[in-house]
Short mmCIF file of C-alpha atoms and ligand atoms in Angstrom, two decimals:
data_model
loop_
_atom_site.label_atom_id
_atom_site.label_comp_id
_atom_site.label_asym_id
_atom_site.label_seq_id
_atom_site.Cartn_x
_atom_site.Cartn_y
_atom_site.Cartn_z
CA UNK A 35 -18.87 -50.01 -17.65
CA UNK A 36 -18.76 -50.06 -13.83
CA UNK A 37 -15.01 -50.91 -13.97
CA UNK A 38 -14.42 -47.94 -16.29
CA UNK A 39 -16.45 -45.70 -14.00
CA UNK A 40 -14.43 -46.79 -10.94
CA UNK A 41 -11.08 -46.27 -12.68
CA UNK A 42 -12.11 -42.73 -13.72
CA UNK A 43 -12.92 -42.04 -10.09
CA UNK A 44 -9.52 -43.42 -9.05
CA UNK A 45 -7.81 -41.21 -11.65
CA UNK A 46 -9.58 -38.20 -10.24
CA UNK A 47 -8.54 -38.99 -6.66
CA UNK A 48 -4.93 -39.60 -7.77
CA UNK A 49 -4.93 -36.34 -9.73
CA UNK A 50 -6.17 -34.41 -6.70
CA UNK A 51 -3.50 -35.98 -4.47
CA UNK A 52 -0.79 -35.32 -7.03
CA UNK A 53 -1.87 -31.69 -7.31
CA UNK A 54 -1.81 -31.37 -3.52
CA UNK A 55 1.63 -32.97 -3.33
CA UNK A 56 2.98 -30.65 -6.01
CA UNK A 57 1.55 -27.65 -4.17
CA UNK A 58 3.17 -28.72 -0.88
CA UNK A 59 6.54 -29.27 -2.67
CA UNK A 60 6.23 -25.81 -4.25
CA UNK A 61 5.51 -24.14 -0.92
CA UNK A 62 8.20 -26.06 0.98
CA UNK A 63 11.01 -26.11 -1.56
CA UNK A 64 10.46 -23.00 -3.67
CA UNK A 65 11.02 -20.02 -1.38
CA UNK A 66 8.41 -17.52 -2.41
CA UNK A 67 8.85 -13.85 -3.18
CA UNK A 68 5.68 -12.35 -1.76
CA UNK A 69 4.07 -9.03 -2.50
CA UNK A 70 1.71 -7.23 -0.13
CA UNK A 71 -0.42 -4.55 -1.77
CA UNK A 72 -3.26 -2.37 -0.54
CA UNK A 73 -6.46 -3.23 -2.36
CA UNK A 74 -8.68 -0.28 -1.47
CA UNK A 75 -7.66 3.40 -1.09
CA UNK A 76 -4.66 2.85 1.21
CA UNK A 77 -4.36 2.43 4.99
CA UNK A 78 -5.60 -1.18 4.88
CA UNK A 79 -3.07 -2.32 7.48
CA UNK A 80 -0.23 -3.21 5.09
CA UNK A 81 2.38 -2.30 7.72
CA UNK A 82 0.95 -4.85 10.17
CA UNK A 83 0.80 -7.62 7.55
CA UNK A 84 4.37 -6.94 6.38
CA UNK A 85 5.58 -6.98 9.98
CA UNK A 86 3.90 -10.37 10.51
CA UNK A 87 5.24 -11.89 7.29
CA UNK A 88 8.67 -10.32 7.86
CA UNK A 89 9.24 -12.60 10.83
CA UNK A 90 9.90 -15.31 8.22
CA UNK A 91 11.63 -13.10 5.61
CA UNK A 92 15.21 -11.99 5.17
CA UNK A 93 14.55 -9.03 2.88
CA UNK A 94 11.77 -6.40 2.70
CA UNK A 95 11.58 -4.07 -0.31
CA UNK A 96 9.60 -0.87 -1.00
CA UNK A 97 9.15 -0.15 -4.71
CA UNK A 98 7.08 3.03 -5.04
CA UNK A 99 5.62 6.07 -3.30
CA UNK A 100 7.41 8.14 -0.70
CA UNK A 101 6.65 9.67 2.66
CA UNK A 102 3.02 10.09 1.65
CA UNK A 103 2.69 6.56 3.08
CA UNK A 104 2.12 5.95 6.78
CA UNK A 105 2.43 2.31 7.88
CA UNK A 106 1.63 1.51 11.50
CA UNK A 107 3.33 -1.41 13.22
CA UNK A 108 2.55 -2.38 16.80
CA UNK A 109 5.21 -4.50 18.36
CA UNK A 110 5.78 -5.40 21.99
CA UNK A 111 3.56 -2.59 23.25
CA UNK A 112 5.30 0.03 21.09
CA UNK A 113 3.73 1.79 18.09
CA UNK A 114 5.88 2.70 15.08
CA UNK A 115 4.62 4.89 12.23
CA UNK A 116 6.85 4.23 9.25
CA UNK A 117 6.69 6.39 6.15
CA UNK A 118 9.69 5.46 4.00
CA UNK A 119 11.61 2.81 5.89
CA UNK A 120 10.25 -0.69 5.10
CA UNK A 121 8.22 -2.31 7.88
CA UNK A 122 10.84 -5.09 8.17
CA UNK A 123 13.13 -2.71 10.06
CA UNK A 124 11.93 -3.95 13.45
CA UNK A 125 13.74 -7.25 12.83
CA UNK A 126 17.48 -6.60 13.39
CA UNK A 127 18.68 -9.03 10.70
CA UNK A 128 16.25 -8.09 7.93
CA UNK A 129 17.67 -6.28 4.93
CA UNK A 130 15.42 -3.28 4.12
CA UNK A 131 15.58 -2.00 0.54
CA UNK A 132 14.21 1.14 -1.13
CA UNK A 133 13.98 0.50 -4.86
CA UNK A 134 14.42 2.87 -7.80
CA UNK A 135 10.68 3.57 -7.95
CA UNK A 136 10.57 5.15 -4.48
CA UNK A 137 10.81 8.94 -4.23
CA UNK A 138 12.98 10.10 -1.36
CA UNK A 139 12.95 13.29 0.65
CA UNK A 140 16.49 13.18 2.12
CA UNK A 141 15.64 15.47 5.02
CA UNK A 142 12.64 13.34 5.91
CA UNK A 143 14.40 9.97 5.63
CA UNK A 144 17.18 11.09 7.95
CA UNK A 145 14.59 12.24 10.51
CA UNK A 146 12.91 8.84 10.23
CA UNK A 147 16.24 7.03 10.67
CA UNK A 148 17.14 9.21 13.67
CA UNK A 149 13.69 8.68 15.19
CA UNK A 150 13.99 4.90 14.91
CA UNK A 151 17.57 4.78 16.14
CA UNK A 152 16.69 6.92 19.16
CA UNK A 153 14.21 4.13 20.04
CA UNK A 154 16.88 1.45 19.74
CA UNK A 155 15.96 0.28 16.21
CA UNK A 156 19.04 0.05 14.01
CA UNK A 157 18.79 1.16 10.37
CA UNK A 158 22.19 -0.27 9.43
CA UNK A 159 20.48 -2.81 7.16
CA UNK A 160 18.85 -0.12 5.02
CA UNK A 161 19.87 0.18 1.37
CA UNK A 162 18.71 2.81 -1.15
CA UNK A 163 18.90 2.43 -4.91
CA UNK A 164 21.02 5.14 -6.61
CA UNK A 165 18.30 5.53 -9.26
CA UNK A 166 15.64 6.60 -6.75
CA UNK A 167 14.49 10.18 -7.35
CA UNK A 168 14.87 12.98 -4.82
CA UNK A 169 12.00 15.05 -3.53
CA UNK A 170 13.33 18.60 -3.64
CA UNK A 171 11.91 21.58 -1.69
CA UNK A 172 10.37 22.96 -4.90
CA UNK A 173 8.37 19.73 -5.29
CA UNK A 174 6.84 20.29 -1.86
CA UNK A 175 6.14 23.97 -2.61
CA UNK A 176 4.59 23.16 -5.99
CA UNK A 177 2.45 20.35 -4.54
CA UNK A 178 0.82 22.87 -2.18
CA UNK A 179 0.49 25.60 -4.81
CA UNK A 180 -1.03 23.40 -7.51
CA UNK A 181 -3.55 22.06 -4.98
CA UNK A 182 -4.47 25.63 -4.07
CA UNK A 183 -4.87 26.51 -7.73
CA UNK A 184 -7.17 23.52 -8.34
CA UNK A 185 -9.60 24.97 -5.77
CA UNK A 186 -12.71 22.82 -5.43
CA UNK A 187 -11.30 20.14 -7.70
CA UNK A 188 -8.19 19.63 -5.55
CA UNK A 189 -6.92 16.05 -5.16
CA UNK A 190 -6.35 16.31 -1.42
CA UNK A 191 -2.70 15.27 -1.64
CA UNK A 192 -0.47 14.77 1.37
CA UNK A 193 1.57 17.82 0.18
CA UNK A 194 4.82 15.87 0.45
CA UNK A 195 5.88 16.74 -3.12
CA UNK A 196 5.07 13.29 -4.54
CA UNK A 197 3.26 14.35 -7.76
CA UNK A 198 5.75 17.07 -8.78
CA UNK A 199 8.69 14.70 -8.13
CA UNK A 200 7.25 11.95 -10.35
CA UNK A 201 6.46 14.66 -12.97
CA UNK A 202 10.16 15.55 -13.16
CA UNK A 203 11.09 11.87 -13.28
CA UNK A 204 8.80 11.34 -16.30
CA UNK A 205 10.08 14.57 -17.86
CA UNK A 206 13.64 13.31 -17.34
CA UNK A 207 14.77 16.34 -15.38
CA UNK A 208 14.77 14.84 -11.88
CA UNK A 209 17.67 14.58 -9.45
CA UNK A 210 18.49 11.18 -8.02
CA UNK A 211 20.18 9.57 -5.03
CA UNK A 212 23.29 8.99 -7.18
CA UNK A 213 23.52 12.75 -7.79
CA UNK A 214 23.09 13.51 -4.10
CA UNK A 215 26.15 11.49 -3.17
CA UNK A 216 28.24 13.02 -5.98
CA UNK A 217 28.41 16.71 -4.98
CA UNK A 218 29.76 18.03 -8.33
CA UNK A 219 27.03 16.28 -10.31
CA UNK A 220 24.41 17.41 -7.79
CA UNK A 221 25.49 21.08 -7.87
CA UNK A 222 25.45 21.24 -11.65
CA UNK A 223 22.03 19.65 -12.08
CA UNK A 224 20.42 21.32 -9.09
CA UNK A 225 21.49 24.82 -10.25
CA UNK A 226 19.85 24.41 -13.68
CA UNK A 227 16.66 22.80 -12.34
CA UNK A 228 16.46 25.09 -9.30
CA UNK A 229 16.57 28.21 -11.47
CA UNK A 230 13.80 26.89 -13.72
CA UNK A 231 11.66 26.03 -10.68
CA UNK A 232 12.26 29.46 -9.18
CA UNK A 233 11.04 31.05 -12.42
CA UNK A 234 7.90 28.93 -12.12
CA UNK A 235 7.42 29.97 -8.50
CA UNK A 236 7.95 33.70 -9.10
CA UNK A 237 6.59 34.28 -12.62
CA UNK A 238 3.63 31.92 -12.60
CA UNK A 239 2.66 31.49 -8.95
CA UNK A 240 3.86 34.99 -7.87
CA UNK A 241 5.67 33.48 -4.88
CA UNK A 242 9.10 34.14 -3.38
CA UNK A 243 12.00 32.19 -4.96
CA UNK A 244 13.66 29.43 -2.96
CA UNK A 245 17.17 29.97 -1.58
CA UNK A 246 19.12 27.58 -3.80
CA UNK A 247 22.41 27.95 -1.87
CA UNK A 248 20.71 27.01 1.38
CA UNK A 249 19.04 24.01 -0.30
CA UNK A 250 22.36 22.86 -1.79
CA UNK A 251 24.06 23.10 1.60
CA UNK A 252 21.29 21.18 3.39
CA UNK A 253 21.02 18.48 0.73
CA UNK A 254 24.76 17.90 0.43
CA UNK A 255 24.91 17.42 4.20
CA UNK A 256 22.15 14.82 3.85
CA UNK A 257 24.08 13.20 1.01
CA UNK A 258 27.13 12.75 3.25
CA UNK A 259 25.03 10.82 5.76
CA UNK A 260 23.06 8.82 3.19
CA UNK A 261 26.09 7.69 1.16
CA UNK A 262 26.64 4.56 3.25
CA UNK A 263 23.17 3.26 2.42
CA UNK A 264 23.45 3.48 -1.39
CA UNK A 265 23.42 0.12 -3.24
CA UNK A 266 21.87 -1.43 -6.33
CA UNK A 267 18.53 -2.77 -5.07
CA UNK A 268 17.75 -4.71 -8.24
CA UNK A 269 20.96 -6.75 -7.77
CA UNK A 270 20.41 -7.23 -4.03
CA UNK A 271 16.78 -8.37 -4.43
CA UNK A 272 17.59 -10.67 -7.35
CA UNK A 273 20.53 -12.30 -5.59
CA UNK A 274 18.50 -12.80 -2.42
CA UNK A 275 15.74 -14.58 -4.37
CA UNK A 276 18.32 -16.71 -6.23
CA UNK A 277 19.96 -17.68 -2.92
CA UNK A 278 16.60 -18.97 -1.71
CA UNK A 279 16.01 -16.17 0.79
CA UNK A 280 12.45 -15.08 1.41
CA UNK A 281 11.87 -11.63 -0.05
CA UNK A 282 8.83 -9.52 0.74
CA UNK A 283 7.69 -6.55 -1.32
CA UNK A 284 5.83 -3.94 0.72
CA UNK A 285 3.27 -1.98 -1.27
CA UNK A 286 2.39 1.59 -0.34
CA UNK A 287 -0.95 3.34 -0.98
CA UNK A 288 -3.66 1.18 -2.55
CA UNK A 289 -4.96 -0.17 -5.85
CA UNK A 290 -7.62 2.53 -6.24
CA UNK A 291 -4.86 5.15 -5.87
CA UNK A 292 -2.88 3.66 -8.80
CA UNK A 293 -2.25 6.23 -11.53
CA UNK A 294 -3.53 3.81 -14.23
CA UNK A 295 -6.14 1.54 -12.68
CA UNK A 296 -7.26 3.85 -9.85
CA UNK A 297 -9.86 6.60 -9.69
CA UNK A 298 -7.83 9.02 -11.86
CA UNK A 299 -7.20 11.93 -11.31
CA UNK A 300 -7.90 11.34 -7.60
CA UNK A 301 -4.90 9.05 -7.26
CA UNK A 302 -1.24 9.17 -6.34
CA UNK A 303 1.47 9.45 -9.02
CA UNK A 304 2.91 5.92 -8.81
CA UNK A 305 1.87 2.29 -9.29
CA UNK A 306 0.79 0.75 -5.96
CA UNK A 307 -0.37 -2.45 -7.72
CA UNK A 308 1.66 -5.66 -7.83
CA UNK A 309 3.00 -4.86 -11.32
CA UNK A 310 4.56 -1.70 -9.87
CA UNK A 311 6.78 -3.87 -7.72
CA UNK A 312 8.66 -5.19 -10.77
CA UNK A 313 9.27 -1.74 -12.21
CA UNK A 314 10.12 -0.05 -8.93
CA UNK A 315 12.51 -2.65 -7.60
CA UNK A 316 14.01 -3.91 -10.84
CA UNK A 317 12.97 -7.56 -10.71
CA UNK A 318 11.02 -9.59 -13.26
CA UNK A 319 7.42 -10.83 -12.80
CA UNK A 320 8.41 -14.51 -12.99
CA UNK A 321 10.22 -14.13 -9.65
CA UNK A 322 7.01 -13.35 -7.76
CA UNK A 323 4.75 -16.20 -6.74
CA UNK A 324 2.40 -14.84 -4.10
CA UNK A 325 0.41 -11.62 -3.97
CA UNK A 326 -1.37 -10.73 -0.73
CA UNK A 327 -4.00 -8.03 -0.83
CA UNK A 328 -4.44 -6.15 2.45
CA UNK A 329 -8.05 -5.02 2.90
CA UNK A 330 -10.24 -3.64 5.64
CA UNK A 331 -13.52 -5.35 6.52
CA UNK A 332 -15.11 -2.04 5.46
CA UNK A 333 -13.80 0.75 3.20
CA UNK A 334 -12.02 4.04 3.93
CA UNK A 335 -10.57 6.83 1.88
CA UNK A 336 -8.60 9.95 2.78
CA UNK A 337 -8.46 12.84 0.30
CA UNK A 338 -10.93 13.74 -2.43
CA UNK A 339 -12.53 11.60 -5.14
CA UNK A 340 -15.44 9.21 -5.68
CA UNK A 341 -16.33 6.57 -3.07
CA UNK A 342 -19.57 4.70 -3.91
CA UNK A 343 -20.21 3.06 -0.51
CA UNK A 344 -19.33 6.14 1.59
CA UNK A 345 -21.53 6.59 4.66
CA UNK A 346 -22.60 10.11 5.58
CA UNK A 347 -24.72 9.08 8.55
CA UNK A 348 -24.21 8.03 12.16
CA UNK A 349 -22.90 4.61 11.05
CA UNK A 350 -20.03 6.31 9.18
CA UNK A 351 -19.12 8.28 12.32
CA UNK A 352 -19.34 5.14 14.45
CA UNK A 353 -16.95 3.21 12.18
CA UNK A 354 -14.55 6.20 12.09
CA UNK A 355 -14.47 6.46 15.87
CA UNK A 356 -14.38 2.73 16.63
CA UNK A 357 -11.71 2.12 13.98
CA UNK A 358 -9.78 5.28 14.90
CA UNK A 359 -9.88 6.24 11.24
CA UNK A 360 -7.66 9.30 11.17
CA UNK A 361 -4.77 9.64 8.69
CA UNK A 362 -1.35 8.39 9.87
CA UNK A 363 0.50 11.09 7.89
CA UNK A 364 -1.83 14.10 7.88
CA UNK A 365 -4.22 13.32 10.76
CA UNK A 366 -7.20 13.97 8.44
CA UNK A 367 -10.42 12.08 9.31
CA UNK A 368 -10.82 9.15 6.92
CA UNK A 369 -14.07 8.85 5.00
CA UNK A 370 -15.75 5.54 5.92
CA UNK A 371 -18.17 3.22 4.13
CA UNK A 372 -19.34 -0.37 3.68
CA UNK A 373 -17.22 -3.14 2.19
CA UNK A 374 -17.28 -2.91 -1.62
CA UNK A 375 -16.79 -6.19 -3.49
CA UNK A 376 -16.79 -4.45 -6.90
CA UNK A 377 -13.56 -2.72 -5.86
CA UNK A 378 -12.23 -5.96 -4.43
CA UNK A 379 -12.84 -7.98 -7.60
CA UNK A 380 -11.11 -5.18 -9.57
CA UNK A 381 -8.14 -5.54 -7.20
CA UNK A 382 -8.12 -9.33 -7.44
CA UNK A 383 -7.87 -8.95 -11.23
CA UNK A 384 -5.35 -6.12 -11.60
CA UNK A 385 -3.01 -7.45 -8.90
CA UNK A 386 -3.43 -11.18 -9.60
CA UNK A 387 -4.13 -11.66 -5.88
CA UNK A 388 -3.50 -15.11 -4.47
CA UNK A 389 -4.83 -14.25 -0.98
CA UNK A 390 -6.55 -11.54 1.01
CA UNK A 391 -5.57 -10.37 4.51
CA UNK A 392 -8.80 -8.94 5.96
CA UNK A 393 -8.07 -6.43 8.73
CA UNK A 394 -10.21 -4.61 11.27
CA UNK A 395 -12.94 -7.22 11.51
CA UNK A 396 -13.06 -6.34 15.24
CA UNK A 397 -14.17 -2.78 14.41
CA UNK A 398 -17.46 -4.03 12.93
CA UNK A 399 -18.50 -5.89 16.07
CA UNK A 400 -21.70 -4.77 17.84
CA UNK A 401 -22.87 -2.57 14.93
CA UNK A 402 -26.04 -4.54 14.17
CA UNK A 403 -26.89 -5.59 10.61
CA UNK A 404 -24.00 -5.04 8.17
CA UNK A 405 -24.16 -4.19 4.48
CA UNK A 406 -21.92 -5.35 1.66
CA UNK A 407 -21.90 -3.88 -1.84
CA UNK A 408 -22.20 -6.73 -4.34
CA UNK A 409 -22.64 -4.76 -7.59
CA UNK A 410 -23.31 -1.26 -8.96
CA UNK A 411 -26.51 -0.02 -10.58
CA UNK A 412 -26.07 2.45 -13.45
CA UNK A 413 -28.45 5.39 -14.08
CA UNK A 414 -30.29 3.37 -16.79
CA UNK A 415 -30.89 0.52 -14.31
CA UNK A 416 -28.19 -1.80 -15.69
CA UNK A 417 -26.41 -3.84 -13.01
CA UNK A 418 -22.61 -4.06 -13.38
CA UNK A 419 -20.10 -6.19 -11.50
CA UNK A 420 -16.87 -4.78 -12.97
CA UNK A 421 -15.42 -1.53 -11.62
CA UNK A 422 -15.90 1.25 -14.22
CA UNK A 423 -12.81 2.51 -16.05
CA UNK A 424 -13.46 6.22 -15.49
CA UNK A 425 -14.81 8.36 -12.67
CA UNK A 426 -17.44 9.81 -15.04
CA UNK A 427 -18.93 6.32 -15.40
CA UNK A 428 -18.46 5.70 -11.68
CA UNK A 429 -20.38 8.90 -10.85
CA UNK A 430 -23.60 7.45 -12.24
CA UNK A 431 -23.27 4.21 -10.23
CA UNK A 432 -25.18 3.44 -7.05
CA UNK A 433 -24.11 0.55 -4.80
CA UNK A 434 -26.33 -2.54 -4.70
CA UNK A 435 -26.26 -3.85 -1.14
CA UNK A 436 -26.88 -7.19 0.49
CA UNK A 437 -27.61 -7.16 4.20
CA UNK A 438 -25.72 -9.60 6.41
CA UNK A 439 -26.39 -10.46 10.02
CA UNK A 440 -23.88 -8.62 12.23
CA UNK A 441 -21.79 -10.08 15.06
CA UNK A 442 -21.33 -9.26 18.70
CA UNK A 443 -18.65 -9.31 21.35
CA UNK A 444 -15.03 -8.37 21.77
CA UNK A 445 -13.03 -10.17 19.07
CA UNK A 446 -9.67 -8.73 20.03
CA UNK A 447 -8.78 -11.67 22.27
CA UNK A 448 -9.61 -14.39 19.73
CA UNK A 449 -6.57 -16.59 19.19
CA UNK A 450 -7.77 -18.70 16.28
CA UNK A 451 -10.32 -18.48 13.50
CA UNK A 452 -12.48 -21.00 15.33
CA UNK A 453 -12.75 -18.63 18.32
CA UNK A 454 -14.73 -16.15 16.22
CA UNK A 455 -18.53 -16.08 16.59
CA UNK A 456 -20.35 -18.12 13.90
CA UNK A 457 -22.01 -14.92 12.61
CA UNK A 458 -18.58 -13.32 12.14
CA UNK A 459 -17.29 -16.35 10.27
CA UNK A 460 -20.36 -16.16 8.01
CA UNK A 461 -19.54 -12.49 7.25
CA UNK A 462 -15.94 -13.41 6.34
CA UNK A 463 -17.01 -16.40 4.25
CA UNK A 464 -19.55 -14.24 2.40
CA UNK A 465 -16.82 -11.69 1.57
CA UNK A 466 -14.51 -14.44 0.40
CA UNK A 467 -17.16 -15.79 -1.94
CA UNK A 468 -18.05 -12.46 -3.54
CA UNK A 469 -14.42 -11.32 -3.81
CA UNK A 470 -13.52 -14.57 -5.58
CA UNK A 471 -10.25 -14.89 -3.65
CA UNK A 472 -9.32 -16.81 -0.47
CA UNK A 473 -9.14 -14.82 2.77
CA UNK A 474 -6.08 -16.29 4.45
CA UNK A 475 -5.62 -13.84 7.33
CA UNK A 476 -8.16 -12.16 9.58
CA UNK A 477 -7.17 -9.12 11.67
CA UNK A 478 -8.87 -8.62 15.04
CA UNK A 479 -6.56 -5.92 16.39
CA UNK A 480 -3.51 -3.84 15.51
CA UNK A 481 -0.77 -6.02 17.01
CA UNK A 482 1.19 -8.97 15.62
CA UNK A 483 -0.64 -11.53 17.73
CA UNK A 484 -4.10 -10.30 16.70
CA UNK A 485 -3.91 -11.93 13.33
CA UNK A 486 -5.77 -15.19 12.72
CA UNK A 487 -4.40 -17.40 9.96
CA UNK A 488 -6.86 -19.59 8.08
P1 LIG B 678 -1.20 0.97 6.11
O1 LIG B 678 -0.92 2.32 5.56
O2 LIG B 678 -1.89 0.10 5.13
O3 LIG B 678 0.01 0.31 6.70
O4 LIG B 678 -2.25 1.19 7.29
P2 LIG B 678 -2.20 2.35 8.42
O5 LIG B 678 -1.15 2.03 9.40
O6 LIG B 678 -2.17 3.70 7.80
O7 LIG B 678 -3.66 2.21 9.04
C1 LIG B 678 -4.13 1.02 9.55
C2 LIG B 678 -4.51 1.22 11.02
O8 LIG B 678 -5.28 0.13 11.46
C3 LIG B 678 -3.33 1.31 11.96
O9 LIG B 678 -3.62 2.18 13.01
C4 LIG B 678 -3.18 -0.12 12.46
O10 LIG B 678 -2.54 -0.20 13.73
C5 LIG B 678 -4.62 -0.53 12.55
N1 LIG B 678 -4.91 -1.96 12.36
C6 LIG B 678 -4.37 -2.83 11.48
N2 LIG B 678 -5.01 -4.02 11.53
C7 LIG B 678 -5.97 -3.89 12.46
C8 LIG B 678 -6.99 -4.77 12.95
O11 LIG B 678 -7.13 -5.91 12.51
N3 LIG B 678 -7.82 -4.27 13.91
C9 LIG B 678 -7.69 -3.00 14.40
N4 LIG B 678 -8.56 -2.59 15.33
N5 LIG B 678 -6.75 -2.15 13.95
C10 LIG B 678 -5.92 -2.59 13.00
P1 LIG B 679 -0.49 4.23 2.77
O1 LIG B 679 0.75 3.59 2.22
C1 LIG B 679 -4.06 6.64 2.04
C2 LIG B 679 -3.77 9.72 -1.06
C3 LIG B 679 -3.85 11.16 -0.62
C4 LIG B 679 -4.54 11.76 -1.83
C5 LIG B 679 -3.88 11.00 -2.98
C6 LIG B 679 -2.71 11.74 -3.64
O2 LIG B 679 -0.35 4.68 4.18
O3 LIG B 679 -1.68 3.38 2.53
P2 LIG B 679 -0.20 12.19 -2.89
O4 LIG B 679 0.35 12.94 -1.72
O5 LIG B 679 0.24 10.79 -2.99
O6 LIG B 679 0.00 12.93 -4.18
O7 LIG B 679 -1.81 12.19 -2.65
O8 LIG B 679 -3.42 9.79 -2.45
N1 LIG B 679 -2.71 8.91 -0.39
C7 LIG B 679 -2.98 7.99 0.55
N2 LIG B 679 -4.14 7.63 1.14
N3 LIG B 679 -2.92 5.98 2.35
C8 LIG B 679 -1.76 6.30 1.75
O9 LIG B 679 -0.62 5.59 1.91
C9 LIG B 679 -1.74 7.38 0.82
N4 LIG B 679 -0.78 7.97 0.07
C10 LIG B 679 -1.39 8.88 -0.67
O10 LIG B 679 -4.63 11.30 0.54
O11 LIG B 679 -5.89 11.44 -1.84
MG1 LIG B 680 -1.31 4.33 5.96
#
């Protein structure tokens, strides 16, 4: 009996070692394709995480969204605010791809390229998929007008034309990068669509029509400059993965802004979740083996819509000021609140997260006792742990908080996880437990070297 017992124990030990060995082999020999997604309402510090991971990658790909995104990267004392160009651009040899799911304002992207190149950052390694849709001036006009018409129930969009552009894509009337670099095709399609949009602007919104000739001239000029960047992103990304290169997929926006699993209708018009990467860059799900979720150590939101842990008191103002929580794209003050693990568990599930990168832990220092939302309480008193499917159900939920001892001191100079105060480590370990996902990176400042790997 004792012999049997001992051999079972030995089996268990061997099994554990074998599993560990297999895991090491996988990590060393199988070059991973990693995805970084935002797991709250955007602005979680995705740009910083991509920049850090990109030091080991050869390719960085954006799959959705447009210049509604604003990704901040601090590198060697310089701050870059990237909207469309992938955050890998700061590395001269990294291939930066914009997949078919990205919506592109040609005037904007050229400004972004010129801005980077004037600072000595080359964009020669940029490639844009010919299938990517174009944001046209009427999309921008209609974004503003439809928001105005919604009045009090406005979404609070960035007014960059994102929603109207994806509407035309789904309606199958959109213009694409391919069209832009083929002037005859562009002129034919743009004339038909432009006239319809002008009817909408004049007859429905009672606005002035847009000057279609001027638009055509401006866009075709952009097309001439953008032509050299056009390439099939699906093929490039697939070949890079097959050749064993490390490929990183840079999410934009955040899980709660996803058009399906977010707080609809207060969302963006694309799929910021990990599944969106496959659609928007044309690669299959079996090619992805790691999904990082970028999160803040608290929660923020810009724009309208429900936010259960939002703080309306002095603490909310403190977090906003200490964390400099003002929108990268629009400059709007971000709404701030406590960390919400109901949202996080939703994100772990819908993205299949394998790790969390927890940013802005330094912002919470010296704030006294901290609160963490562990569940929601419905109007009838029922406690729920899963994020509700609709905002009507969410509206009747109140956060259930647990208080956690706060931490003190300046964390921005910490160089390793062990340098953090014990109370801070306890906060992080508590979050890890209730999120049900390992926290592998801890951010204590905006720059590359203020990231503690665990
Ligand atoms: P993204 O859209 O997810 O890339 O995030 P944004 O760039 O819009 O907003 C994140 C902000 O937080 C930027 O100003 C970053 O420089 C900053 N940031 C990122 N990580 C940290 C961190 O760990 N600590 C502090 N204090 N700031 C951070
Ligand atoms: P990054 O990539 C935060 C929000 C807008 C609005 C809603 C719809 O920097 O995290 P849209 O213009 O997309 O139609 O607006 O989505 N939003 C973001 N909020 N970060 C972003 O991007 C966002 N992109 C869009 O504020 O509430
Ligand atoms: Mg942002």
